[in-house]
Amino acid sequence: MNEVELLNWARGPGLVGASFIMVFGIILRLFEIFSLGKAKEYAEVRSSGAMGGIKTIIQRSIPEPRYWRYIGAAYLFHVGLFVVIFFFMPHILMFESVLGFSWPALPNFIIDIFSVLTIGGMIYTLMSRFTNPSRRIMTVFSDYLVWAVTFLPVITGYMTFHRFVGDYTCMLAIHILSVELLMIVLPFSKLSHSFSFAISRWYTGSAFGKRGTL
Amino acid sequence: MTKKTHRLSDELQKHGISRRSFLKFCTAMASAMALPPMAANVMAETLEKVQRQSVIWLSFQECTGCTESLTRSHKPSIESLIFDFISLDYHHTLQAASGDAAELAREQAMHAHKGKYILIVDGSIPTKDDGVYSTIAGMTNLDMLKEVAKDAAAIVSIGTCAAYGGLPKAAPNPTGAQSVSEIIKDKPIINIPGCPPIPVVMTGVLAHVLTLGIPELDSHGRPVAFYGDSIHDRCYRRPFYDQGLFAKSFDDDGARKGWCLYEVGCKGPVTHNACATLKWNNGTSFPIQSGHGCIGCSEPDFWDAGGFYKALSTSNAEPGHWAGVALGAGAVVGAAAALANRHSHKQAESDKTEITLDDMKESDA
């Protein structure tokens, strides 16, 4: 298989398969999560829990100043990922071809800046897992795995855009394949927080709210 | 048919071409192929002395577009003289002879220049059902290629069909079309892809083969001198890509201002050819300059690389269509999993038995 065939495969059957698994996985996980239901309240319920739910979703999105370096780096790469994924013109064309609508793109040099910030933020958070003793104890293998499958599309995308190594066709194929790996891993790993974070925060917050602790 | 051997210098003088213009041609060829300056002199000296090179041109599953490109694009020039100089001993479209006489010419050339002739192929070779889908004088293309390739010094695959299979190989490839390099493995093969290739690339490569031998080739067998850069890297519209200025359709304001054609499907970033630098019609223009995106015609399997008007970053299949199926399947399996979970919870609930303090004391004892 040469690089042209690889790119054609990545843009065709590869992408169809990865999209299928991702959508299938997300829906499956959502059904699983919601079917767990709510825990029975043994004490008298003090409020509906709605306020507590909303408050927790917002509160836990606000950075904790004590760990500003780590949280800052984590914030940076999350925002960076969002900007790079959703505001780079070729990406928007991809979304438009699937969703049927589009939105304005950011100029390439801004995307470039956010790519560097994302890469920097991700490397900092990884290093922190090695250097900080408590973080090192908490880290399990899957943390490194999800870091790697998230980092690969970013670094290969950056390298493709700047034509750092080898053939553009080959790099583009590798970039798309790395995104497909991310799409497949996403619903079945810790990366599922991308669609479940609000649900879990709401659940915890509303439980606190009902018990009057929030 | 064997012709009287004579030198290019004689041929040039006969056509009133001065030595100065001949040297200019050699310099242009050498610089087009990014050769060192001295190569122009070597090329000139060798070309002047070289004997008429026997060339057999085989046309298989093709449209004659490559021959048209080569013979009709320029006013008579030194390049065309190079072709006068070559002894084109067999070529369906260009030769006067036909039928048995034509086939005889081929056989004579093969015999007289055994091991020395250059074989040029345009068109792909059908291999399915023993190659019956294309025959010449009762002989399949497959057999003819094998027979002529056997005693060739080198093979030049002209056009994307010969180089990679091209249009005949496009899915579902009903004739089992293959490229020359898929069939012939023991000869040096130079691929000059394009649909059609640029005339000066064909003449330039042939001049190189005649004087300096086989040029440096890339992983797809293409001369690096002409196919080393991508269209995108050499495109005069590249600054618009970098600034994020794109034509959204072929008649919008962006298109009129000459902005980048990426969004309307240009395949320039993944296409390697010299169109953006050498251009077409005697250096007049090339597709992007005329307002149309590059279709990637010098790359393998470009027909099957998705629509010509679909942006490179979009899928060449329909992931959205399948996403709908995935949504349904995910919901069905998810609901089944949810029901199973509920059932096992209920089962656990109903299996609970009351344990008293006395029971626990007993089990402890």
Coordinates of C-alpha atoms in Angstrom, one line a residue:
Chain A
M1 CA 0.0 0.0 0.0
N2 CA 1.5 3.3 -1.0
E3 CA 0.8 6.7 0.7
V4 CA -1.9 7.6 -1.8
E5 CA -3.8 4.4 -1.1
L6 CA -3.3 5.0 2.6
L7 CA -4.8 8.5 2.4
N8 CA -7.7 7.2 0.3
W9 CA -8.4 4.5 2.9
A10 CA -8.1 7.0 5.8
R11 CA -10.5 9.4 4.1
G12 CA -12.9 6.7 3.1
P13 CA -13.5 3.4 4.9
G14 CA -11.3 4.4 7.8
L15 CA -13.2 7.5 8.6
V16 CA -16.6 5.8 8.0
G17 CA -15.6 3.0 10.4
A18 CA -14.2 5.3 13.1
S19 CA -17.3 7.6 12.9
F20 CA -19.5 4.6 13.2
I21 CA -17.7 3.3 16.3
M22 CA -17.6 6.7 17.9
V23 CA -21.3 7.5 17.4
F24 CA -22.3 4.0 18.4
G25 CA -20.0 4.1 21.4
I26 CA -21.3 7.5 22.7
I27 CA -25.0 6.5 22.3
L28 CA -24.3 3.1 24.0
R29 CA -22.5 4.8 26.9
L30 CA -25.2 7.4 27.3
F31 CA -27.9 4.7 27.5
E32 CA -25.8 2.8 30.1
I33 CA -25.2 6.0 32.2
F34 CA -28.8 7.1 32.2
S35 CA -30.1 3.6 32.9
L36 CA -28.2 3.5 36.2
G37 CA -31.0 5.7 37.5
K38 CA -30.7 7.7 40.7
A39 CA -29.8 6.4 44.1
K40 CA -32.7 6.2 46.6
E41 CA -32.9 9.2 48.9
Y42 CA -33.3 7.8 52.5
A43 CA -33.4 11.3 54.1
E44 CA -36.0 14.0 53.5
V45 CA -35.3 15.8 50.3
R46 CA -34.6 19.5 51.0
S47 CA -34.7 20.8 47.4
S48 CA -35.1 19.6 43.8
G49 CA -31.4 19.5 43.3
A50 CA -31.5 21.5 40.1
M51 CA -29.7 24.5 41.6
G52 CA -27.0 22.2 43.1
G53 CA -26.6 20.5 39.8
I54 CA -26.1 23.7 37.8
K55 CA -23.9 25.2 40.6
T56 CA -21.5 22.2 40.5
I57 CA -21.3 22.1 36.7
I58 CA -20.1 25.8 36.8
Q59 CA -18.1 25.6 40.0
R60 CA -16.0 22.7 38.9
S61 CA -15.2 24.5 35.6
I62 CA -13.6 27.4 37.5
P63 CA -9.9 26.9 38.0
E64 CA -8.6 26.2 41.5
P65 CA -6.0 28.9 42.2
R66 CA -3.9 26.8 44.5
Y67 CA -2.7 24.6 41.6
W68 CA -2.7 27.4 39.0
R69 CA 0.3 26.0 37.0
Y70 CA -1.2 22.5 36.4
I71 CA -4.8 23.7 36.1
G72 CA -3.6 26.5 33.8
A73 CA -1.8 24.1 31.5
A74 CA -4.8 21.8 31.5
Y75 CA -7.1 24.7 30.7
L76 CA -4.8 25.9 28.0
F77 CA -4.8 22.6 26.1
H78 CA -8.5 22.1 26.4
V79 CA -9.2 25.5 25.0
G80 CA -6.5 25.0 22.4
L81 CA -8.0 21.7 21.3
F82 CA -11.4 23.3 21.0
V83 CA -10.1 26.1 18.8
V84 CA -7.8 24.0 16.7
I85 CA -10.5 21.3 16.1
F86 CA -13.4 23.5 15.5
F87 CA -11.9 26.7 13.9
F88 CA -9.3 25.4 11.4
M89 CA -10.7 25.8 7.9
P90 CA -10.1 22.3 6.6
H91 CA -11.7 20.9 9.7
I92 CA -14.8 23.0 9.3
L93 CA -15.1 21.7 5.7
M94 CA -15.0 18.2 7.1
F95 CA -17.8 19.0 9.7
E96 CA -19.8 20.8 7.0
S97 CA -19.7 17.8 4.7
V98 CA -21.1 15.6 7.5
L99 CA -23.4 18.1 9.3
G100 CA -24.5 20.2 6.4
F101 CA -23.7 23.6 8.0
S102 CA -20.6 25.6 8.7
W103 CA -19.2 28.5 10.7
P104 CA -16.4 31.0 10.1
A105 CA -12.8 29.8 10.3
L106 CA -10.0 31.5 12.1
P107 CA -6.9 32.6 10.1
N108 CA -4.1 30.0 10.0
F109 CA -1.7 31.9 12.1
I110 CA -4.1 32.0 15.0
I111 CA -4.7 28.3 14.7
D112 CA -0.9 27.9 14.6
I113 CA -0.5 29.8 18.0
F114 CA -3.2 27.7 19.6
S115 CA -1.6 24.5 18.3
V116 CA 1.7 25.4 20.0
L117 CA -0.2 26.3 23.2
T118 CA -2.0 23.0 23.1
I119 CA 1.2 21.0 22.5
G120 CA 2.9 22.9 25.4
G121 CA 0.0 22.4 27.8
M122 CA -0.2 18.7 27.0
I123 CA 3.5 18.2 27.5
Y124 CA 3.4 20.2 30.8
T125 CA 0.6 18.1 32.2
L126 CA 2.4 14.9 31.2
M127 CA 5.6 15.9 32.8
S128 CA 3.7 16.8 35.9
R129 CA 2.4 13.3 36.1
F130 CA 6.1 12.1 36.3
T131 CA 7.4 14.8 38.6
N132 CA 4.6 15.4 41.1
P133 CA 4.7 12.5 43.7
S134 CA 1.0 12.5 44.4
R135 CA 0.0 12.8 40.8
R136 CA 2.4 10.0 39.9
I137 CA 0.7 7.7 42.4
M138 CA -2.7 8.5 41.1
T139 CA -1.7 8.0 37.4
V140 CA -2.6 4.6 35.9
F141 CA -1.7 3.2 32.5
S142 CA -4.9 4.4 30.8
D143 CA -4.0 8.0 31.7
Y144 CA -0.9 7.8 29.5
L145 CA -2.9 6.0 26.8
V146 CA -5.5 8.7 26.6
W147 CA -2.8 11.3 26.7
A148 CA -1.1 9.7 23.8
V149 CA -4.2 9.2 21.6
T150 CA -5.1 12.9 22.2
F151 CA -1.5 14.2 21.6
L152 CA -1.0 12.2 18.3
P153 CA -3.6 14.1 16.2
V154 CA -2.3 17.4 17.5
I155 CA 1.4 16.8 16.8
T156 CA 0.8 15.1 13.5
G157 CA -1.6 17.8 12.4
Y158 CA 1.0 20.5 13.3
M159 CA 3.7 18.6 11.5
T160 CA 1.5 18.1 8.4
F161 CA 0.6 21.8 8.3
H162 CA 4.2 22.8 8.5
R163 CA 5.5 20.0 6.3
F164 CA 8.2 19.2 8.9
V165 CA 8.9 15.6 7.8
G166 CA 8.5 13.5 4.8
D167 CA 5.8 13.5 2.2
Y168 CA 2.7 15.7 2.8
T169 CA 0.3 13.0 1.5
C170 CA 1.8 10.4 3.9
M171 CA 1.7 12.9 6.8
L172 CA -1.9 13.8 6.1
A173 CA -2.9 10.1 6.0
I174 CA -1.1 9.6 9.3
H175 CA -2.8 12.6 10.8
I176 CA -6.3 11.4 9.7
L177 CA -5.6 7.9 11.0
S178 CA -4.5 9.3 14.4
V179 CA -7.8 11.2 14.6
E180 CA -9.6 7.9 13.8
L181 CA -7.8 6.2 16.6
L182 CA -8.9 9.0 19.0
M183 CA -12.5 8.6 17.7
I184 CA -12.5 4.9 18.4
V185 CA -10.9 5.2 21.9
L186 CA -13.0 8.2 23.0
P187 CA -16.3 6.6 24.0
F188 CA -14.6 3.6 25.8
S189 CA -12.0 5.4 27.9
K190 CA -11.5 8.4 30.3
L191 CA -12.0 10.5 27.2
S192 CA -15.7 9.9 27.5
H193 CA -15.6 12.9 29.9
S194 CA -15.9 14.9 26.7
F195 CA -19.6 14.1 26.6
S196 CA -20.3 12.8 30.2
F197 CA -18.6 15.6 32.3
A198 CA -21.8 17.7 32.6
I199 CA -23.9 14.6 33.4
S200 CA -21.7 13.4 36.2
R201 CA -21.3 16.9 37.7
W202 CA -25.0 17.4 37.6
Y203 CA -25.6 14.1 39.3
T204 CA -23.1 14.8 42.1
G205 CA -24.3 18.4 42.5
S206 CA -28.0 17.6 42.6
A207 CA -27.4 14.9 45.2
F208 CA -25.6 17.5 47.4
G209 CA -28.4 20.0 46.7
K210 CA -31.2 17.5 47.8
R211 CA -29.4 16.9 51.0
G212 CA -28.9 20.6 51.6
T213 CA -25.1 20.5 51.6
L214 CA -24.7 22.9 48.7
Chain B
M1 CA 12.3 -0.3 -40.1
T2 CA 15.9 0.7 -39.7
K3 CA 16.9 4.2 -40.8
K4 CA 20.2 5.5 -41.9
T5 CA 22.1 6.5 -38.8
H6 CA 23.1 10.2 -38.5
R7 CA 23.8 12.7 -35.8
L8 CA 21.6 15.3 -34.2
S9 CA 24.1 18.1 -35.2
D10 CA 23.4 17.2 -38.9
E11 CA 19.7 17.2 -38.3
L12 CA 19.8 20.6 -36.6
Q13 CA 21.8 22.2 -39.3
K14 CA 19.4 20.8 -41.9
H15 CA 16.5 22.5 -40.0
G16 CA 18.4 25.8 -39.7
I17 CA 18.9 25.6 -36.0
S18 CA 22.1 27.4 -34.9
R19 CA 24.4 25.9 -32.3
R20 CA 23.6 28.8 -30.1
S21 CA 19.9 27.9 -29.9
F22 CA 20.8 24.3 -29.5
L23 CA 22.9 25.1 -26.5
K24 CA 20.2 27.3 -25.1
F25 CA 17.8 24.3 -25.4
C26 CA 20.3 22.1 -23.5
T27 CA 20.7 24.7 -20.8
A28 CA 16.9 25.0 -20.4
M29 CA 16.5 21.3 -20.2
A30 CA 19.3 21.0 -17.7
S31 CA 17.9 23.8 -15.5
A32 CA 14.3 22.4 -15.8
M33 CA 15.7 19.2 -14.3
A34 CA 17.8 21.1 -11.7
L35 CA 21.0 19.6 -13.0
P36 CA 24.3 21.4 -12.3
P37 CA 25.3 24.0 -15.0
M38 CA 28.0 21.7 -16.4
A39 CA 25.4 19.1 -17.3
A40 CA 24.1 21.4 -20.1
N41 CA 27.5 21.1 -21.9
V42 CA 27.6 17.3 -21.3
M43 CA 24.1 17.1 -22.6
A44 CA 24.9 19.2 -25.7
E45 CA 28.0 17.2 -26.5
T46 CA 26.4 13.8 -26.0
L47 CA 23.2 14.8 -28.0
E48 CA 25.3 16.0 -30.9
K49 CA 27.3 12.7 -31.1
V50 CA 24.5 10.3 -30.1
Q51 CA 23.2 7.9 -32.8
R52 CA 19.6 7.8 -33.7
Q53 CA 17.8 6.1 -30.8
S54 CA 15.3 3.4 -31.7
V55 CA 12.0 3.9 -29.9
I56 CA 9.0 1.6 -29.9
W57 CA 5.9 3.2 -28.7
L58 CA 3.1 0.9 -27.6
S59 CA -0.4 2.2 -27.0
F60 CA -2.7 0.1 -24.9
Q61 CA -5.9 1.0 -23.0
E62 CA -5.6 4.8 -23.6
C63 CA -7.3 7.8 -25.2
T64 CA -4.3 9.0 -27.3
G65 CA -4.3 12.2 -25.2
C66 CA -0.7 11.7 -24.3
T67 CA 0.3 11.5 -27.9
E68 CA -1.8 14.6 -28.6
S69 CA -0.2 16.5 -25.8
L70 CA 3.3 15.6 -27.1
T71 CA 2.7 16.4 -30.8
R72 CA 0.2 19.2 -30.8
S73 CA 0.9 21.5 -28.0
H74 CA 3.9 23.5 -29.3
K75 CA 4.8 25.1 -32.5
P76 CA 7.7 23.2 -34.1
S77 CA 10.6 23.6 -31.7
I78 CA 13.9 22.0 -30.7
E79 CA 11.9 19.6 -28.6
S80 CA 10.1 18.4 -31.7
L81 CA 13.4 18.0 -33.5
I82 CA 14.5 15.7 -30.7
F83 CA 11.6 13.6 -31.8
D84 CA 12.6 13.9 -35.4
F85 CA 15.9 12.7 -34.3
I86 CA 14.5 9.7 -32.5
S87 CA 13.8 6.8 -34.7
L88 CA 10.2 6.2 -33.8
D89 CA 10.0 2.7 -35.3
Y90 CA 6.5 1.9 -34.2
H91 CA 3.6 4.1 -33.1
H92 CA 0.0 3.3 -34.0
T93 CA -1.2 6.8 -34.4
L94 CA 1.8 8.4 -36.0
Q95 CA 3.1 5.7 -38.3
A96 CA 2.2 5.5 -42.0
A97 CA 2.2 1.8 -42.2
S98 CA -0.7 -0.3 -41.0
G99 CA -1.7 -3.9 -40.5
D100 CA 1.0 -6.6 -41.1
A101 CA 3.5 -4.0 -42.3
A102 CA 3.2 -2.1 -39.0
E103 CA 3.7 -5.2 -37.0
L104 CA 6.7 -6.1 -39.2
A105 CA 8.2 -2.7 -38.5
R106 CA 8.0 -3.4 -34.7
E107 CA 9.6 -6.9 -35.1
Q108 CA 12.4 -5.5 -37.3
A109 CA 13.2 -2.7 -34.8
M110 CA 13.2 -5.3 -31.9
H111 CA 15.5 -7.5 -33.8
A112 CA 17.9 -4.8 -35.2
H113 CA 18.2 -2.9 -31.9
K114 CA 17.9 -5.9 -29.5
G115 CA 18.7 -4.8 -25.9
K116 CA 19.2 -1.1 -27.0
Y117 CA 15.8 0.3 -27.9
I118 CA 13.7 2.3 -25.6
L119 CA 10.1 1.1 -25.1
I120 CA 7.5 3.9 -24.5
V121 CA 4.1 2.7 -23.3
D122 CA 1.0 4.8 -23.0
G123 CA -2.2 3.2 -21.7
S124 CA -2.8 0.5 -19.1
I125 CA -2.8 -3.2 -19.7
P126 CA -5.9 -5.4 -19.1
T127 CA -5.0 -8.6 -17.4
K128 CA -8.4 -10.1 -16.5
D129 CA -9.4 -13.1 -18.6
D130 CA -5.9 -13.4 -20.0
G131 CA -6.0 -9.9 -21.3
V132 CA -8.7 -10.4 -24.0
Y133 CA -10.1 -6.9 -23.5
S134 CA -7.6 -5.2 -25.7
T135 CA -5.7 -6.7 -28.6
I136 CA -3.6 -5.4 -31.4
A137 CA -3.2 -7.5 -34.6
G138 CA -4.7 -10.5 -32.7
M139 CA -2.2 -10.2 -29.9
T140 CA -3.2 -9.2 -26.4
N141 CA -1.6 -6.0 -24.9
L142 CA -0.3 -8.2 -22.1
D143 CA 1.6 -10.5 -24.5
M144 CA 2.8 -7.6 -26.6
L145 CA 4.2 -5.7 -23.6
K146 CA 6.0 -8.8 -22.3
E147 CA 7.4 -9.6 -25.7
V148 CA 8.7 -6.0 -26.5
A149 CA 9.9 -5.3 -22.9
K150 CA 12.1 -8.4 -22.9
D151 CA 14.8 -6.9 -25.1
A152 CA 14.3 -3.2 -24.2
A153 CA 17.1 -1.1 -22.6
A154 CA 14.6 0.9 -20.6
I155 CA 10.9 1.5 -20.4
V156 CA 9.2 4.9 -20.2
S157 CA 5.6 4.8 -19.0
I158 CA 3.9 7.9 -20.4
G159 CA 0.7 9.1 -18.8
T160 CA -1.1 8.0 -15.7
C161 CA -2.6 4.9 -17.3
A162 CA 0.7 3.3 -18.1
A163 CA 2.3 4.6 -14.9
Y164 CA -0.4 3.6 -12.4
G165 CA -3.4 2.2 -14.3
G166 CA -5.2 5.5 -14.6
L167 CA -8.9 5.6 -15.7
P168 CA -9.1 2.0 -16.9
K169 CA -8.0 0.9 -13.4
A170 CA -10.7 3.0 -11.6
A171 CA -13.1 1.0 -9.5
P172 CA -14.5 -1.4 -10.3
N173 CA -11.7 -2.0 -12.9
P174 CA -13.7 -4.3 -15.2
T175 CA -10.7 -5.3 -17.3
G176 CA -8.3 -5.9 -14.5
A177 CA -6.2 -3.0 -15.8
Q178 CA -2.6 -2.8 -14.4
S179 CA 0.3 -0.4 -14.8
V180 CA 3.5 -1.4 -16.7
S181 CA 5.5 -1.6 -13.4
E182 CA 3.0 -4.1 -12.0
I183 CA 3.7 -6.5 -14.9
I184 CA 7.4 -5.9 -15.8
K185 CA 9.8 -6.2 -12.9
D186 CA 13.2 -6.7 -14.4
K187 CA 13.7 -3.5 -16.5
P188 CA 14.4 0.1 -15.5
I189 CA 11.0 1.9 -15.7
I190 CA 10.6 5.7 -15.7
N191 CA 7.0 6.9 -15.0
I192 CA 5.9 10.2 -16.5
P193 CA 2.4 10.4 -15.1
G194 CA -0.2 13.0 -15.9
C195 CA -3.4 13.0 -17.8
P196 CA -1.7 14.0 -20.1
P197 CA 1.9 14.7 -19.0
I198 CA 3.4 18.1 -19.7
P199 CA 5.1 18.0 -23.2
V200 CA 8.4 19.5 -22.0
V201 CA 8.6 16.9 -19.2
M202 CA 8.3 14.1 -21.8
T203 CA 11.0 15.6 -24.0
G204 CA 13.1 16.6 -21.1
V205 CA 13.1 13.1 -19.6
L206 CA 13.9 11.5 -23.0
A207 CA 16.8 14.0 -23.5
H208 CA 18.1 12.9 -20.1
V209 CA 17.8 9.2 -20.9
L210 CA 19.6 9.8 -24.2
T211 CA 22.5 11.8 -22.7
L212 CA 22.9 11.1 -19.0
G213 CA 20.9 7.9 -18.6
I214 CA 18.0 7.2 -16.2
P215 CA 17.3 10.4 -14.1
E216 CA 16.8 10.3 -10.3
L217 CA 13.4 8.8 -9.5
D218 CA 11.0 9.2 -6.5
S219 CA 9.2 6.3 -4.7
H220 CA 6.6 6.3 -7.5
G221 CA 9.2 6.0 -10.3
R222 CA 8.8 9.6 -11.3
P223 CA 11.8 11.9 -12.2
V224 CA 12.4 14.0 -9.1
A225 CA 13.4 17.0 -11.2
F226 CA 9.8 17.4 -12.5
Y227 CA 7.7 15.6 -9.8
G228 CA 9.7 16.6 -6.7
D229 CA 7.5 19.5 -5.6
S230 CA 3.8 19.5 -5.0
I231 CA 1.5 21.8 -7.0
H232 CA 0.5 23.5 -3.7
D233 CA 4.1 24.3 -2.8
R234 CA 4.7 26.0 -6.1
C235 CA 1.3 27.5 -6.6
Y236 CA 1.1 31.3 -7.1
R237 CA -2.2 31.2 -5.1
R238 CA -0.4 29.7 -2.1
P239 CA -0.3 33.1 -0.2
F240 CA -4.1 33.1 -0.2
Y241 CA -4.2 29.7 1.4
D242 CA -1.8 30.9 4.2
Q243 CA -4.0 33.9 4.8
G244 CA -7.2 31.9 4.9
L245 CA -8.7 33.5 1.7
F246 CA -10.7 30.9 -0.2
A247 CA -13.1 30.8 -3.2
K248 CA -16.3 29.2 -2.0
S249 CA -17.6 28.6 -5.5
F250 CA -16.4 29.0 -9.1
D251 CA -18.2 32.3 -9.6
D252 CA -18.1 34.1 -6.3
D253 CA -16.1 37.2 -5.4
G254 CA -13.2 35.1 -4.1
A255 CA -12.9 33.2 -7.4
R256 CA -12.8 36.5 -9.3
K257 CA -10.1 37.7 -7.0
G258 CA -8.1 34.6 -7.7
W259 CA -8.1 33.2 -4.1
C260 CA -7.1 29.7 -3.1
L261 CA -9.3 26.9 -4.6
Y262 CA -8.9 24.4 -1.6
E263 CA -12.5 24.6 -0.6
V264 CA -13.8 23.8 -4.1
G265 CA -11.7 20.6 -4.2
C266 CA -8.2 21.5 -5.3
K267 CA -5.9 18.5 -4.8
G268 CA -2.7 20.6 -5.2
P269 CA -1.4 19.8 -1.7
V270 CA -1.1 16.0 -2.5
T271 CA -0.2 16.3 -6.2
H272 CA 3.4 16.2 -7.5
N273 CA 3.9 17.7 -10.9
A274 CA 5.5 20.6 -12.6
C275 CA 2.3 22.3 -13.9
A276 CA 2.7 25.3 -11.5
T277 CA 6.2 26.0 -12.8
L278 CA 6.5 24.8 -16.4
K279 CA 2.8 25.4 -17.2
W280 CA 0.9 24.4 -20.3
N281 CA 0.5 25.5 -23.9
N282 CA 4.0 26.8 -24.2
G283 CA 4.1 28.2 -20.7
T284 CA 0.8 30.1 -21.0
S285 CA -1.2 28.8 -18.0
F286 CA -2.2 25.8 -15.9
P287 CA -5.5 24.6 -14.5
I288 CA -5.3 26.6 -11.3
Q289 CA -4.4 29.8 -13.2
S290 CA -7.5 29.2 -15.3
G291 CA -9.7 29.0 -12.2
H292 CA -10.1 25.3 -11.8
G293 CA -8.6 23.3 -8.9
C294 CA -5.9 20.6 -9.5
I295 CA -7.6 17.2 -9.9
G296 CA -4.4 15.3 -9.0
C297 CA -4.0 13.6 -12.3
S298 CA -0.3 12.6 -11.8
E299 CA -1.0 10.6 -8.6
P300 CA -1.8 6.9 -8.4
D301 CA -5.6 6.1 -8.2
F302 CA -6.6 9.8 -8.6
W303 CA -9.9 8.7 -10.1
D304 CA -10.8 6.9 -6.9
A305 CA -9.6 9.6 -4.5
G306 CA -13.1 11.1 -4.0
G307 CA -14.9 13.8 -6.0
F308 CA -12.8 16.4 -7.9
Y309 CA -14.9 19.1 -6.3
K310 CA -14.8 17.8 -2.7
A311 CA -12.3 19.4 -0.4
L312 CA -9.2 17.3 0.4
S313 CA -10.0 17.4 4.1
T314 CA -13.5 15.9 3.6
S315 CA -14.2 12.2 3.4
N316 CA -14.4 10.4 0.1
A317 CA -17.1 8.2 1.5
E318 CA -20.3 9.1 3.4
P319 CA -19.5 8.9 7.1
G320 CA -22.7 11.0 7.9
H321 CA -24.9 8.3 6.3
W322 CA -23.3 5.6 8.4
A323 CA -23.4 7.8 11.5
G324 CA -27.2 7.6 11.3
V325 CA -27.0 3.8 11.3
A326 CA -24.5 3.9 14.2
L327 CA -26.9 6.1 16.1
G328 CA -29.7 3.6 15.7
A329 CA -27.5 0.6 16.5
G330 CA -26.0 2.4 19.5
A331 CA -29.5 3.1 20.8
V332 CA -30.7 -0.5 20.3
V333 CA -27.7 -2.1 21.9
G334 CA -27.6 0.6 24.6
A335 CA -31.3 0.0 25.5
A336 CA -30.6 -3.7 25.6
A337 CA -27.6 -3.2 27.9
A338 CA -29.8 -0.9 30.1
L339 CA -32.5 -3.5 30.4
A340 CA -30.0 -6.2 31.2
N341 CA -28.5 -3.9 33.9
R342 CA -31.9 -3.2 35.4
H343 CA -32.8 -6.9 35.4
S344 CA -29.6 -7.8 37.2
H345 CA -30.2 -5.0 39.8
K346 CA -33.8 -6.2 40.4
Q347 CA -32.5 -9.8 40.6
A348 CA -30.0 -8.7 43.2
E349 CA -32.7 -6.8 45.1
S350 CA -35.0 -9.8 45.1
D351 CA -32.2 -12.2 46.1
K352 CA -31.6 -10.2 49.3
T353 CA -32.4 -12.1 52.4
E354 CA -32.7 -10.6 55.9
I355 CA -29.8 -11.3 58.2
T356 CA -30.3 -10.9 61.9
L357 CA -27.6 -10.3 64.5
D358 CA -27.9 -13.9 65.7
D359 CA -27.2 -15.2 62.1
M360 CA -24.0 -13.2 62.0
K361 CA -23.0 -14.3 65.5
E362 CA -23.5 -17.9 64.3
S363 CA -21.5 -17.5 61.2
D364 CA -18.7 -15.9 63.2
A365 CA -18.6 -18.9 65.5

